[in-house]
Coordinates of C-alpha atoms and ligand atoms in Angstrom, one line a residue:
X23 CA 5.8 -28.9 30.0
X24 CA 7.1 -24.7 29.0
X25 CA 5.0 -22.5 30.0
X26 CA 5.2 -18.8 29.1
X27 CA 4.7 -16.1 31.9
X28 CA 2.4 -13.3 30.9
X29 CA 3.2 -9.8 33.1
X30 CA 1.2 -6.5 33.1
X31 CA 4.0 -3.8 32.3
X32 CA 1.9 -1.2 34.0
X33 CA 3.0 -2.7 37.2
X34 CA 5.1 -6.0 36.7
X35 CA 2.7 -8.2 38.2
X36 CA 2.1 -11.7 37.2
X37 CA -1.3 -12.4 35.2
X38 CA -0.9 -15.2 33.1
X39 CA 1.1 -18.9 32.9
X40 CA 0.4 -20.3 30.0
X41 CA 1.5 -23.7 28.7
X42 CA 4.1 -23.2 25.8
X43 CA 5.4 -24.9 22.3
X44 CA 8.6 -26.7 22.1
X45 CA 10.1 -27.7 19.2
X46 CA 8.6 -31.1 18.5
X47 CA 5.0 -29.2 19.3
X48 CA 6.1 -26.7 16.7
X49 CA 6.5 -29.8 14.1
X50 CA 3.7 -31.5 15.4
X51 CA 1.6 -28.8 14.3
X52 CA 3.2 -27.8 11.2
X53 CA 1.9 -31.1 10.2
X54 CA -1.7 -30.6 11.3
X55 CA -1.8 -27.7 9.0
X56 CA -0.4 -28.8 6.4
X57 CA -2.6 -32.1 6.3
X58 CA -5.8 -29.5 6.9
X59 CA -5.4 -27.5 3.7
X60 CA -6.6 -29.1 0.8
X61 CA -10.0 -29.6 3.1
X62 CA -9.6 -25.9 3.5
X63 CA -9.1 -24.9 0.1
X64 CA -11.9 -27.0 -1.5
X65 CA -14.0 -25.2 1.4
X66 CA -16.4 -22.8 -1.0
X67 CA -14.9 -19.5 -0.6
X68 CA -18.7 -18.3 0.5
X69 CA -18.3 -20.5 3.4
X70 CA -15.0 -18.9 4.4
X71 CA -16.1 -15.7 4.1
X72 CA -19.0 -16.7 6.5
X73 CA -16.1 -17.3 9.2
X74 CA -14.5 -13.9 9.3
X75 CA -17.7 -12.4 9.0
X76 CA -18.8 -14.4 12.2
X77 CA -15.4 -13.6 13.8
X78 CA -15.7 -10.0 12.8
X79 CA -19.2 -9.7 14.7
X80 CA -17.5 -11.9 17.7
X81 CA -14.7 -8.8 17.9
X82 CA -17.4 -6.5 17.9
X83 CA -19.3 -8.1 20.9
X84 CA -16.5 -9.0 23.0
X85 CA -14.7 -5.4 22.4
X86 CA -14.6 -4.7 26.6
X87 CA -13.1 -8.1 27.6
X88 CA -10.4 -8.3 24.7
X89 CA -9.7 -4.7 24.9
X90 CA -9.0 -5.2 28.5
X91 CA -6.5 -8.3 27.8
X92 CA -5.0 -6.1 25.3
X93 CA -4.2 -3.7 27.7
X94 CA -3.6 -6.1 30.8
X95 CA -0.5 -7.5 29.3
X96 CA 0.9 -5.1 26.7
X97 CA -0.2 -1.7 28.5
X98 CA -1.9 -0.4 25.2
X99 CA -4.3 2.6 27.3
X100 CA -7.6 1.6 27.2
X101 CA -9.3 3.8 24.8
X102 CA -6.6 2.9 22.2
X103 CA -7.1 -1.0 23.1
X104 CA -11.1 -0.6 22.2
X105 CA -9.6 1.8 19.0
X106 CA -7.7 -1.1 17.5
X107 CA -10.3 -3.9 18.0
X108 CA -12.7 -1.3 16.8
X109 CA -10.9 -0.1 13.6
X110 CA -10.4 -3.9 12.8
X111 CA -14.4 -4.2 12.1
X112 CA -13.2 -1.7 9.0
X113 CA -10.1 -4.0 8.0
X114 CA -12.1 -7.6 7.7
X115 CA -15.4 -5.6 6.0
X116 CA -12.5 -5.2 3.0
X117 CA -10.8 -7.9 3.0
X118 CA -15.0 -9.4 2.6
X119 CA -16.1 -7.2 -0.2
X120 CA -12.5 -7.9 -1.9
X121 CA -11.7 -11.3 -1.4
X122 CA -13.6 -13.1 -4.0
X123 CA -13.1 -10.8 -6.7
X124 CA -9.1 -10.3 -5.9
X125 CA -8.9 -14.3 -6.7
X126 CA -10.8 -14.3 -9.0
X127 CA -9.8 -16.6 -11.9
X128 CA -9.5 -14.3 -15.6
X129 CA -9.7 -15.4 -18.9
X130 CA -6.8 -13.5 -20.8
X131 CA -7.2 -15.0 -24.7
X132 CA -10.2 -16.9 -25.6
X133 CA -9.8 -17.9 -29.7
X134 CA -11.1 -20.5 -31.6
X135 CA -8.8 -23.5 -30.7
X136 CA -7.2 -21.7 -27.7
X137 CA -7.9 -19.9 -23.8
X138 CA -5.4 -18.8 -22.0
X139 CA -6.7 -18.3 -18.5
X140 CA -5.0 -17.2 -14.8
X141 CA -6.1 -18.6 -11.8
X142 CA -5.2 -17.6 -7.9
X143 CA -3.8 -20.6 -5.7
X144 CA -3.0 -20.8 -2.1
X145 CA 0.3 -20.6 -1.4
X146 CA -0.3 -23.5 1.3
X147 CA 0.5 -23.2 4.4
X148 CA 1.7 -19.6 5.7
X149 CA 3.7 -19.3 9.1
X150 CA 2.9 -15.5 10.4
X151 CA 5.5 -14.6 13.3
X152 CA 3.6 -11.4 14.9
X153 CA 4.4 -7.9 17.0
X154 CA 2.8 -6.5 20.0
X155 CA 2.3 -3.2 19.1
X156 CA -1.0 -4.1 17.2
X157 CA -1.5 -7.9 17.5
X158 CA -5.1 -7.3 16.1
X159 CA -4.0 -5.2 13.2
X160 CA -0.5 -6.9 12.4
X161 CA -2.2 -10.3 12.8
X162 CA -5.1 -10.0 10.6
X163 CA -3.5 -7.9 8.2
X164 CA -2.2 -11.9 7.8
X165 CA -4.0 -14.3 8.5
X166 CA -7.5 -12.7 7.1
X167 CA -6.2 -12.7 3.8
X168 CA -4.3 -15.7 4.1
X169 CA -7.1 -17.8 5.6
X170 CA -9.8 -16.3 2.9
X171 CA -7.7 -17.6 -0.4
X172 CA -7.4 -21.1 1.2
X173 CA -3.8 -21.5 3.2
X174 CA -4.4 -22.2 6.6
X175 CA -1.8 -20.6 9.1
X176 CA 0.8 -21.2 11.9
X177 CA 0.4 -18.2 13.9
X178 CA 2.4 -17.3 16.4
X179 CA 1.7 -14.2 18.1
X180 CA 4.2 -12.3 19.7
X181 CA 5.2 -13.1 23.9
X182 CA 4.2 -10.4 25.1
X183 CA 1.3 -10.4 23.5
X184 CA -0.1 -14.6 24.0
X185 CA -3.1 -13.6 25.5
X186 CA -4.7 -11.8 22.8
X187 CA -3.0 -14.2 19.9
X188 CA -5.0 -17.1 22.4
X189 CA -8.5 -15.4 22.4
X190 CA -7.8 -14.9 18.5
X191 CA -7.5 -18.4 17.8
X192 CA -10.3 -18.9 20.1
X193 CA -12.5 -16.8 18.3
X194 CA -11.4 -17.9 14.7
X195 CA -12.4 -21.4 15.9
X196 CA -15.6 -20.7 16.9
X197 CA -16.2 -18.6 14.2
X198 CA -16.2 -22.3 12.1
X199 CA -12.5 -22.2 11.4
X200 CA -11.1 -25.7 11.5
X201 CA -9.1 -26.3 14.6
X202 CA -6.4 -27.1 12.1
X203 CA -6.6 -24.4 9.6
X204 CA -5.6 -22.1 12.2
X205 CA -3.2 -22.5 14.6
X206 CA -1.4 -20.1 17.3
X207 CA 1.9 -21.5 18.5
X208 CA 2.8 -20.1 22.5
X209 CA 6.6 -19.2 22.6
X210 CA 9.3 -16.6 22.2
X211 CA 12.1 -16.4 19.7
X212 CA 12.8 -20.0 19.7
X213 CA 9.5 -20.9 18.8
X214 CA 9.8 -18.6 16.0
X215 CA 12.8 -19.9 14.9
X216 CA 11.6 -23.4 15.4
X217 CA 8.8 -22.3 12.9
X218 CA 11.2 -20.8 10.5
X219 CA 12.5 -24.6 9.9
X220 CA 8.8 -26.3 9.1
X221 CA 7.8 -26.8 5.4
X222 CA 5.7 -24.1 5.1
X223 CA 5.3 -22.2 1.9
X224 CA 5.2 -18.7 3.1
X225 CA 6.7 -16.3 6.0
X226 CA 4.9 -13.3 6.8
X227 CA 6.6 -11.3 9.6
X228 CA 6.2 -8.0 11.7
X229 CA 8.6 -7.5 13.6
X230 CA 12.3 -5.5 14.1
X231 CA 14.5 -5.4 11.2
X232 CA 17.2 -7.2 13.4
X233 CA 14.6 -10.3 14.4
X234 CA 13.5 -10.1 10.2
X235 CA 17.4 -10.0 8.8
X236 CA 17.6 -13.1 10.8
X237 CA 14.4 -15.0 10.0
X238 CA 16.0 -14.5 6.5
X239 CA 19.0 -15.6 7.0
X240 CA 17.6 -18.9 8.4
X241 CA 15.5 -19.4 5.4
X242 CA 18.7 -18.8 3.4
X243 CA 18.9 -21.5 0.4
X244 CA 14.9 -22.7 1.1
X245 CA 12.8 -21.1 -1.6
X246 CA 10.1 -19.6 0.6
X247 CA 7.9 -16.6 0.1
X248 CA 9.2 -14.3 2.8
X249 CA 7.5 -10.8 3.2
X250 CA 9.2 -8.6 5.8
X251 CA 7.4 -5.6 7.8
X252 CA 9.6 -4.0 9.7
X253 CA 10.8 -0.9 11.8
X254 CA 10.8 3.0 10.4
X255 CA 12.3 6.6 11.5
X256 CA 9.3 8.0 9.9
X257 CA 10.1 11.7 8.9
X258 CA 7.6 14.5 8.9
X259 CA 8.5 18.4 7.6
X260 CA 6.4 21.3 8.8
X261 CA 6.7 24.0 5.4
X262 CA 6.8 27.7 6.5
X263 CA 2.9 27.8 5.3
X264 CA 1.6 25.2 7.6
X265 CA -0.8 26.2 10.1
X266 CA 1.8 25.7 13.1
X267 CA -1.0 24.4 15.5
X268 CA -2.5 22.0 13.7
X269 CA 0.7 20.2 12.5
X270 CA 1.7 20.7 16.2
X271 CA -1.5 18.4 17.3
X272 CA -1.3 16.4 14.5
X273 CA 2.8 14.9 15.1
X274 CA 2.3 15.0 18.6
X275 CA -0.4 12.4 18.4
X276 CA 1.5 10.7 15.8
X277 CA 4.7 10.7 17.8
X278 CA 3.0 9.6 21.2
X279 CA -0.3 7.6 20.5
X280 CA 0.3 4.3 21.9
X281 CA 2.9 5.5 23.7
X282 CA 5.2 6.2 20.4
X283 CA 5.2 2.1 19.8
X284 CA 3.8 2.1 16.5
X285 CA 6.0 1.5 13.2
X286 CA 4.6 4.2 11.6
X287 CA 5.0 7.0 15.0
X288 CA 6.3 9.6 13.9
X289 CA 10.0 9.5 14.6
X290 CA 11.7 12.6 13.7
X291 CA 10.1 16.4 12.7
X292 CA 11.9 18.6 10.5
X293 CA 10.4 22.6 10.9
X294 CA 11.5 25.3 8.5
X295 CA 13.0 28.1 10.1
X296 CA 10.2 30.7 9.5
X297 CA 7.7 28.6 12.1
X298 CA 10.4 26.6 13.8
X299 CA 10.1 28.6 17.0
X300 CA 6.3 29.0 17.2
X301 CA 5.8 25.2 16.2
X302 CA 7.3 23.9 18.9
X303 CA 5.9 25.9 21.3
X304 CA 3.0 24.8 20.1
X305 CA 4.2 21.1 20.4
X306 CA 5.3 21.3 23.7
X307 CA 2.5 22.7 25.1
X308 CA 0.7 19.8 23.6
X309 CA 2.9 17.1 24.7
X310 CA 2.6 18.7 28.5
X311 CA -0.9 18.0 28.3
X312 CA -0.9 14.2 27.5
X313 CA -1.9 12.5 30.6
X314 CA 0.5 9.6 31.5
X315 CA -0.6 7.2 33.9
X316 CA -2.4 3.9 34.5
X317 CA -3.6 2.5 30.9
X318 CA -6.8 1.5 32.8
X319 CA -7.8 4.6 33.4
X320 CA -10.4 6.2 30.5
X321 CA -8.4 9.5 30.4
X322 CA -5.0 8.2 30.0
X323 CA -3.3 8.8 26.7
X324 CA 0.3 7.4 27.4
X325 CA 0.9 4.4 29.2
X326 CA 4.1 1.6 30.2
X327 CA 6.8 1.0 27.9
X328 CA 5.5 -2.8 26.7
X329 CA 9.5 -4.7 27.1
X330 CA 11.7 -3.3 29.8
X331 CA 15.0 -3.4 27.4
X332 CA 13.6 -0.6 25.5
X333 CA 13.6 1.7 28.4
X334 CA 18.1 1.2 27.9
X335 CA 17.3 2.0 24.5
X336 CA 15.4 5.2 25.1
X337 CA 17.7 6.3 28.0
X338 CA 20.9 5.3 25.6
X339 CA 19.3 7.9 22.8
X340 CA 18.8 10.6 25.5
X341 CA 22.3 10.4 26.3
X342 CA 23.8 10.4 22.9
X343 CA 21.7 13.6 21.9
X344 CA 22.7 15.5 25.3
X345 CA 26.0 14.6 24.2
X346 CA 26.3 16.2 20.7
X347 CA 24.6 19.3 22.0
X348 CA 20.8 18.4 21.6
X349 CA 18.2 20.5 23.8
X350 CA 16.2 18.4 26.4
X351 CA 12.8 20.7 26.2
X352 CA 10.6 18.0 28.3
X353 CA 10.9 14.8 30.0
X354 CA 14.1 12.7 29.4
X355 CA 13.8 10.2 32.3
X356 CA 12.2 7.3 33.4
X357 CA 9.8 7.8 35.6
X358 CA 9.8 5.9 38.9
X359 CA 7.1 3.7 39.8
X360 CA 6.3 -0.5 39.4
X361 CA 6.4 -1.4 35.8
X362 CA 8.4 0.4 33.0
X363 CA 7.5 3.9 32.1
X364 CA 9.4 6.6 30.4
X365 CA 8.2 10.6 30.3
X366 CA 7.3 12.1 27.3
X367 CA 10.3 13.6 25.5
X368 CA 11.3 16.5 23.1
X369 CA 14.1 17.2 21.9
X370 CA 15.4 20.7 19.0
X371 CA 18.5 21.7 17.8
X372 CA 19.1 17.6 16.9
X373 CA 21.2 16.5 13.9
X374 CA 21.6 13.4 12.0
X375 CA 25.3 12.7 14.1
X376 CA 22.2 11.7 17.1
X377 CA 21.0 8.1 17.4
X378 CA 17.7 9.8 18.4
X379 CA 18.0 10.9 14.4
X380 CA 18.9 7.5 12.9
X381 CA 17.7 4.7 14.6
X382 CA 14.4 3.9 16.2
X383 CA 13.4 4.3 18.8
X384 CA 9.7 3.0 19.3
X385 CA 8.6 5.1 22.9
X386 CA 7.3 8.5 23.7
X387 CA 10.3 10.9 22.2
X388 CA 10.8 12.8 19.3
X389 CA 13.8 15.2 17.7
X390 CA 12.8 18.2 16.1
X391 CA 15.1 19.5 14.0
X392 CA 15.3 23.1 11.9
X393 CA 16.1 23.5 8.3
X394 CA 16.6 26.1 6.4
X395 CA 13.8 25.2 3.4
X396 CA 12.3 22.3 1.1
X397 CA 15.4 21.2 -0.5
X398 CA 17.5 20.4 3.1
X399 CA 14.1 18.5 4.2
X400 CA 13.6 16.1 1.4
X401 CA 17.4 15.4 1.9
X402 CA 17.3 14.8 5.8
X403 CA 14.2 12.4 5.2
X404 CA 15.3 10.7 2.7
X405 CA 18.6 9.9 5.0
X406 CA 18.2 7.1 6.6
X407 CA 18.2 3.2 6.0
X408 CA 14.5 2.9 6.7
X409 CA 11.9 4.1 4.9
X410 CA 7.9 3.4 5.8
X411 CA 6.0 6.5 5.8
X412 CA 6.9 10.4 5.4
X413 CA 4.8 13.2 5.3
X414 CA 4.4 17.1 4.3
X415 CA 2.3 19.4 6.2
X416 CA 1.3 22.7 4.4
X417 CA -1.9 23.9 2.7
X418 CA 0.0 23.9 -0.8
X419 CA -1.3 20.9 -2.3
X420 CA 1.1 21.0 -5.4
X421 CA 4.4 22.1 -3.0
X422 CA 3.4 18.8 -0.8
X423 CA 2.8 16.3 -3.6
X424 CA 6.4 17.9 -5.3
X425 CA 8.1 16.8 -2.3
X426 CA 6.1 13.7 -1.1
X427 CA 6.9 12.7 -4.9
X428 CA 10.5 12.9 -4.0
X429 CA 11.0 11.0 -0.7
X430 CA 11.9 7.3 -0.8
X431 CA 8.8 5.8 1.7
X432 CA 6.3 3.2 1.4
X433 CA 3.5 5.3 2.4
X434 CA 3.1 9.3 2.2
X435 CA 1.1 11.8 3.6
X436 CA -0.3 15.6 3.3
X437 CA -1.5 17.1 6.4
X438 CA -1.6 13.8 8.1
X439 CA 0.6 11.0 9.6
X440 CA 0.5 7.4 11.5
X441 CA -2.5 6.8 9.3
X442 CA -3.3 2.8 7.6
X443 CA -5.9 2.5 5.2
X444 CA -7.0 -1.5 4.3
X445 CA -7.6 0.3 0.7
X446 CA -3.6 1.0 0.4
X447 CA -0.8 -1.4 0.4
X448 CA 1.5 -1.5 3.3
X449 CA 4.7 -1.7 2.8
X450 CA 8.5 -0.6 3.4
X451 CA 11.7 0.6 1.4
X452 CA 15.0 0.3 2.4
X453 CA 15.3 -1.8 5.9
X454 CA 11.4 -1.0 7.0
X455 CA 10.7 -4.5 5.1
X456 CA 9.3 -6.3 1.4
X457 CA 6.8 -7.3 0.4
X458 CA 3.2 -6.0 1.5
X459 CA -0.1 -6.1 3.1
X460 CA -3.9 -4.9 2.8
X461 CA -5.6 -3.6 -0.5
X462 CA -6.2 -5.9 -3.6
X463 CA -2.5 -6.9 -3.6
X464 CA -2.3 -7.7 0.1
X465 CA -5.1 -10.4 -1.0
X466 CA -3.3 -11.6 -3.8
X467 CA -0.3 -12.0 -2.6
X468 CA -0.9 -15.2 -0.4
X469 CA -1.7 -16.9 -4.2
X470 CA 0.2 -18.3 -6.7
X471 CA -1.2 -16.8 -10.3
X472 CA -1.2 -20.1 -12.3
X473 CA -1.1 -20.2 -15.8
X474 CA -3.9 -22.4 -18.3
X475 CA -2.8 -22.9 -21.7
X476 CA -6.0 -24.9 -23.1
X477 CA -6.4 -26.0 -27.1
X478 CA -9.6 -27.6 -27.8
X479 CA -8.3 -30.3 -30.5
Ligands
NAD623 P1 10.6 -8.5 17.5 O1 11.4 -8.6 16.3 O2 11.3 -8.5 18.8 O3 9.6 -9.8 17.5 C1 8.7 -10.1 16.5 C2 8.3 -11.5 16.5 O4 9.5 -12.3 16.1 C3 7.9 -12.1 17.9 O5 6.8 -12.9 17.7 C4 9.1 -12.8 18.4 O6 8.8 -13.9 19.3 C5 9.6 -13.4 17.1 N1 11.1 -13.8 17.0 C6 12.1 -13.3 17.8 N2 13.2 -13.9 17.4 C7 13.0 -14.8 16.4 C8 13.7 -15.7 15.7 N3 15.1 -15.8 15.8 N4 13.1 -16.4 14.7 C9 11.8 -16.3 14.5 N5 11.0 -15.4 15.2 C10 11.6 -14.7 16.2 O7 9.6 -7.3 17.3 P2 8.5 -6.7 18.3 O8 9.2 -6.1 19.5 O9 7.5 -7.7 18.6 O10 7.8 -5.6 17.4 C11 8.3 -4.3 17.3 C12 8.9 -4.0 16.0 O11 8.0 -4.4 15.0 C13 9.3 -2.6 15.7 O12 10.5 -2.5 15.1 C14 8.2 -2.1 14.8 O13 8.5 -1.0 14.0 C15 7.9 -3.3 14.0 N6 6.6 -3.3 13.4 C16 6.5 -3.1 12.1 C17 5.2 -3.0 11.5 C18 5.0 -2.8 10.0 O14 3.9 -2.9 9.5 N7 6.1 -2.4 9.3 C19 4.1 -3.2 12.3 C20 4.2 -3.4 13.7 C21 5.5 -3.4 14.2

């Protein structure tokens, strides 16, 4: 039998063997689900709705113990862990109130000897391959939706983060979700890829654009829904009107907050010239007083690295930016104790030559970079492949929206950043992904809009 060995990247011990999927389990259970979802579909939709709602209020009384598995094997800091499973509660109340009427059949021409009506199917059966950056978020966003309109779901949670994709299932199931309408598959990449080659008739993956250019790639000829959320280099650009301190605190929680492992962390901070200086003092002096340390401790704010190769990947970016004449203004090093841990980093005087510029880098270090006005910002954000979010921080409404208007990103903000509303869609340009999740569409898009042509003779 595979089993799958679960560590705490806090301090590399061992907490978890768990038994694993091989291929033939992978099939096995594509099967299951796809002979469970007509019983799902013809399930009233009230009825479903009655599961989430019982697995929402499950979330909510279990917060402690999942929060602490959350943290326990991806080394999400405490606080943060109870944050996500918290701000799910908001997520599932939407996808409730919108569910029913997002699928709702409409009527489009009713005459005398004619209707022409649309209706909403289920895809069928969806395969969602997850991340561990928010396996409660990035999951849900999913299989809530895709569960609600009648597909059941092969969910495979990422490896590093099984636990919590285990007590998920566990909770969906007794939250009255047939054992075969939902089903979490244990595995790395090859279970992944063994997924990828099921009949299922939608993919849904979060993950790195390298991992989601070759998930399709393998789907190649097979006409399968495939929606893609991927990676960013999300920009931000402080105007010479923004209150310096408050766009300071602002992009230095969005660059560091779950210890800068979030696709939408801020990834790169343009200043303009007039504030440069003062702003990142300001930054700095914010940044110094983020406490890193054990993510089990209440007060902790940055905690492990979640996969050791990233730590190559930071260190690789630090040494490419010292290279072409970058300034190291804090941290820049692992630091040395059991587990993977990196220091909180800054970098100014960076340029787009830097990898730290162009490519992400998903842990706690930023570039700041000065321009010389609006027009040299819009063009740095808007160079890169990616493009997920961006944002504008100045207290000229009409000078924000002018540039926000201009820069190629999936989601925008004023005086804000690393922000997800279930009311908006989610989504990507460029190589952060296609296709999208949450609001009305993120419903709709696990249906098929059928079309009824009906003549009364
Ligand atoms: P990853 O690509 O390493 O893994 C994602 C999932 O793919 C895992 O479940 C993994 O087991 C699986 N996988 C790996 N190889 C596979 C294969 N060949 N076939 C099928 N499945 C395979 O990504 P990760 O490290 O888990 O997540 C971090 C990345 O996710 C970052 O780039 C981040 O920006 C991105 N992300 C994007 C969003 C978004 O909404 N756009 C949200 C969260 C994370």
């Amino acid at each position: 039998m595979n089993s799958l060995k679960v560590y705490n990247p806090a301090n590399d011990a061992l907490i978890a063997e768990v038994p694993a999927d091989d291929a033939a389990a992978v099939a096995a259970k594509a099967e299951r689900a796809r002979a469970a979802q007509p019983a799902w579909h013809a399930t009233p939709i009230a009825q479903r709705k009655a599961c989430i709602a019982r697995f929402r209020d499950a979330l909510a009384a279990q917060v402690e113990s999942l929060a602490a598995t959350l943290t326990a094997e991806v080394g999400k800091p405490i606080r943060q862990s109870r944050n996500e499973i918290n701000g799910l509660q908001v997520r599932l109340d939407f996808f409730l109130a919108q569910a029913e009427r997002s699928i709702a059949s409409e009527t489009v021409l009713a005459e005398a000897d004619i209707t022409e009506r649309i209706s909403h199917e289920p895809l069928g059966v969806i395969a969602n391959i997850s991340a561990w950056n928010y396996p409660y978020f990035v999951g849900s966003n999913v299989f809530v939706p895709a569960l609600l309109t009648g597909n059941t779901v092969l969910y495979k949670p990422s490896e590093h983060a099984t636990l919590t994709g285990l007590q998920i299932a566990r909770l969906l199931h007794e939250a009255g979700v047939p054992a075969d309408a939902f089903i979490a598959l244990v595995g790395g990449g090859e279970v992944g890829a063994a997924l990828v080659e099921q009949r299922i008739d939608g993919l849904f993956f979060t993950g790195s654009h390298a991992t989601g250019a070759r998930i399709a790639a393998a789907l190649g000829q097979r006409l399968v829904k495939l929606q893609l959320e991927l990676g960013g280099k999300d920009p931000s650009y402080v105007c010479d009107d923004a209150d310096v301190q408050a766009a300071a605190e602002s992009l230095a929680d969005g660059a560091m907050y779950n210890s800068g492992q979030s696709c939408c962390s801020v990834e790169r901070i343009y200043v303009h010239e007039r504030v440069h200086d003062a702003f990142v003092e300001a930054f700095l002096d914010v940044v110094r007083g983020l406490k890193v340390g054990d993510p089990t401790d209440e007060s902790t704010y940055i905690g492990p690295i979640t996969r050791a190769p990233q730590l190559a990947v930071l260190e690789a970016q630090v040494a490419d930016a010292l290279a072409k004449g970058a300034t190291l203004r804090v941290g820049g090093h692992r630091i040395d104790r059991p587990g993977h841990w990196f220091e909180p980093t800054v970098f100014t005087e960076t340029d787009h030559t830097m990898e730290l510029m162009r490519e992400e880098s998903f842990g706690p270090i930023i570039g700041i970079c000065k321009v010389s006005g609006d027009e040299e910002a819009v063009a740095l954000m808007n160079d890169t492949r990616y493009g997920l979010t961006a944002g504008v921080y100045s207290p000229d409404e009409h000078r924000a929206k002018r540039l926000l208007a201009q820069v190629t990103a999936g989601s925008v903000y004023w005086n804000c950043c690393d922000r997800v509303s279930p009311r908006l869609p989610w989504s990507g340009c460029g190589d952060s992904g296609i296709g999208l999740t949450l609001s009305t569409y993120g419903i709709q898009t696990f249906t098929r809009p059928k079309a009824w042509h009906l003549r009364t003779v």
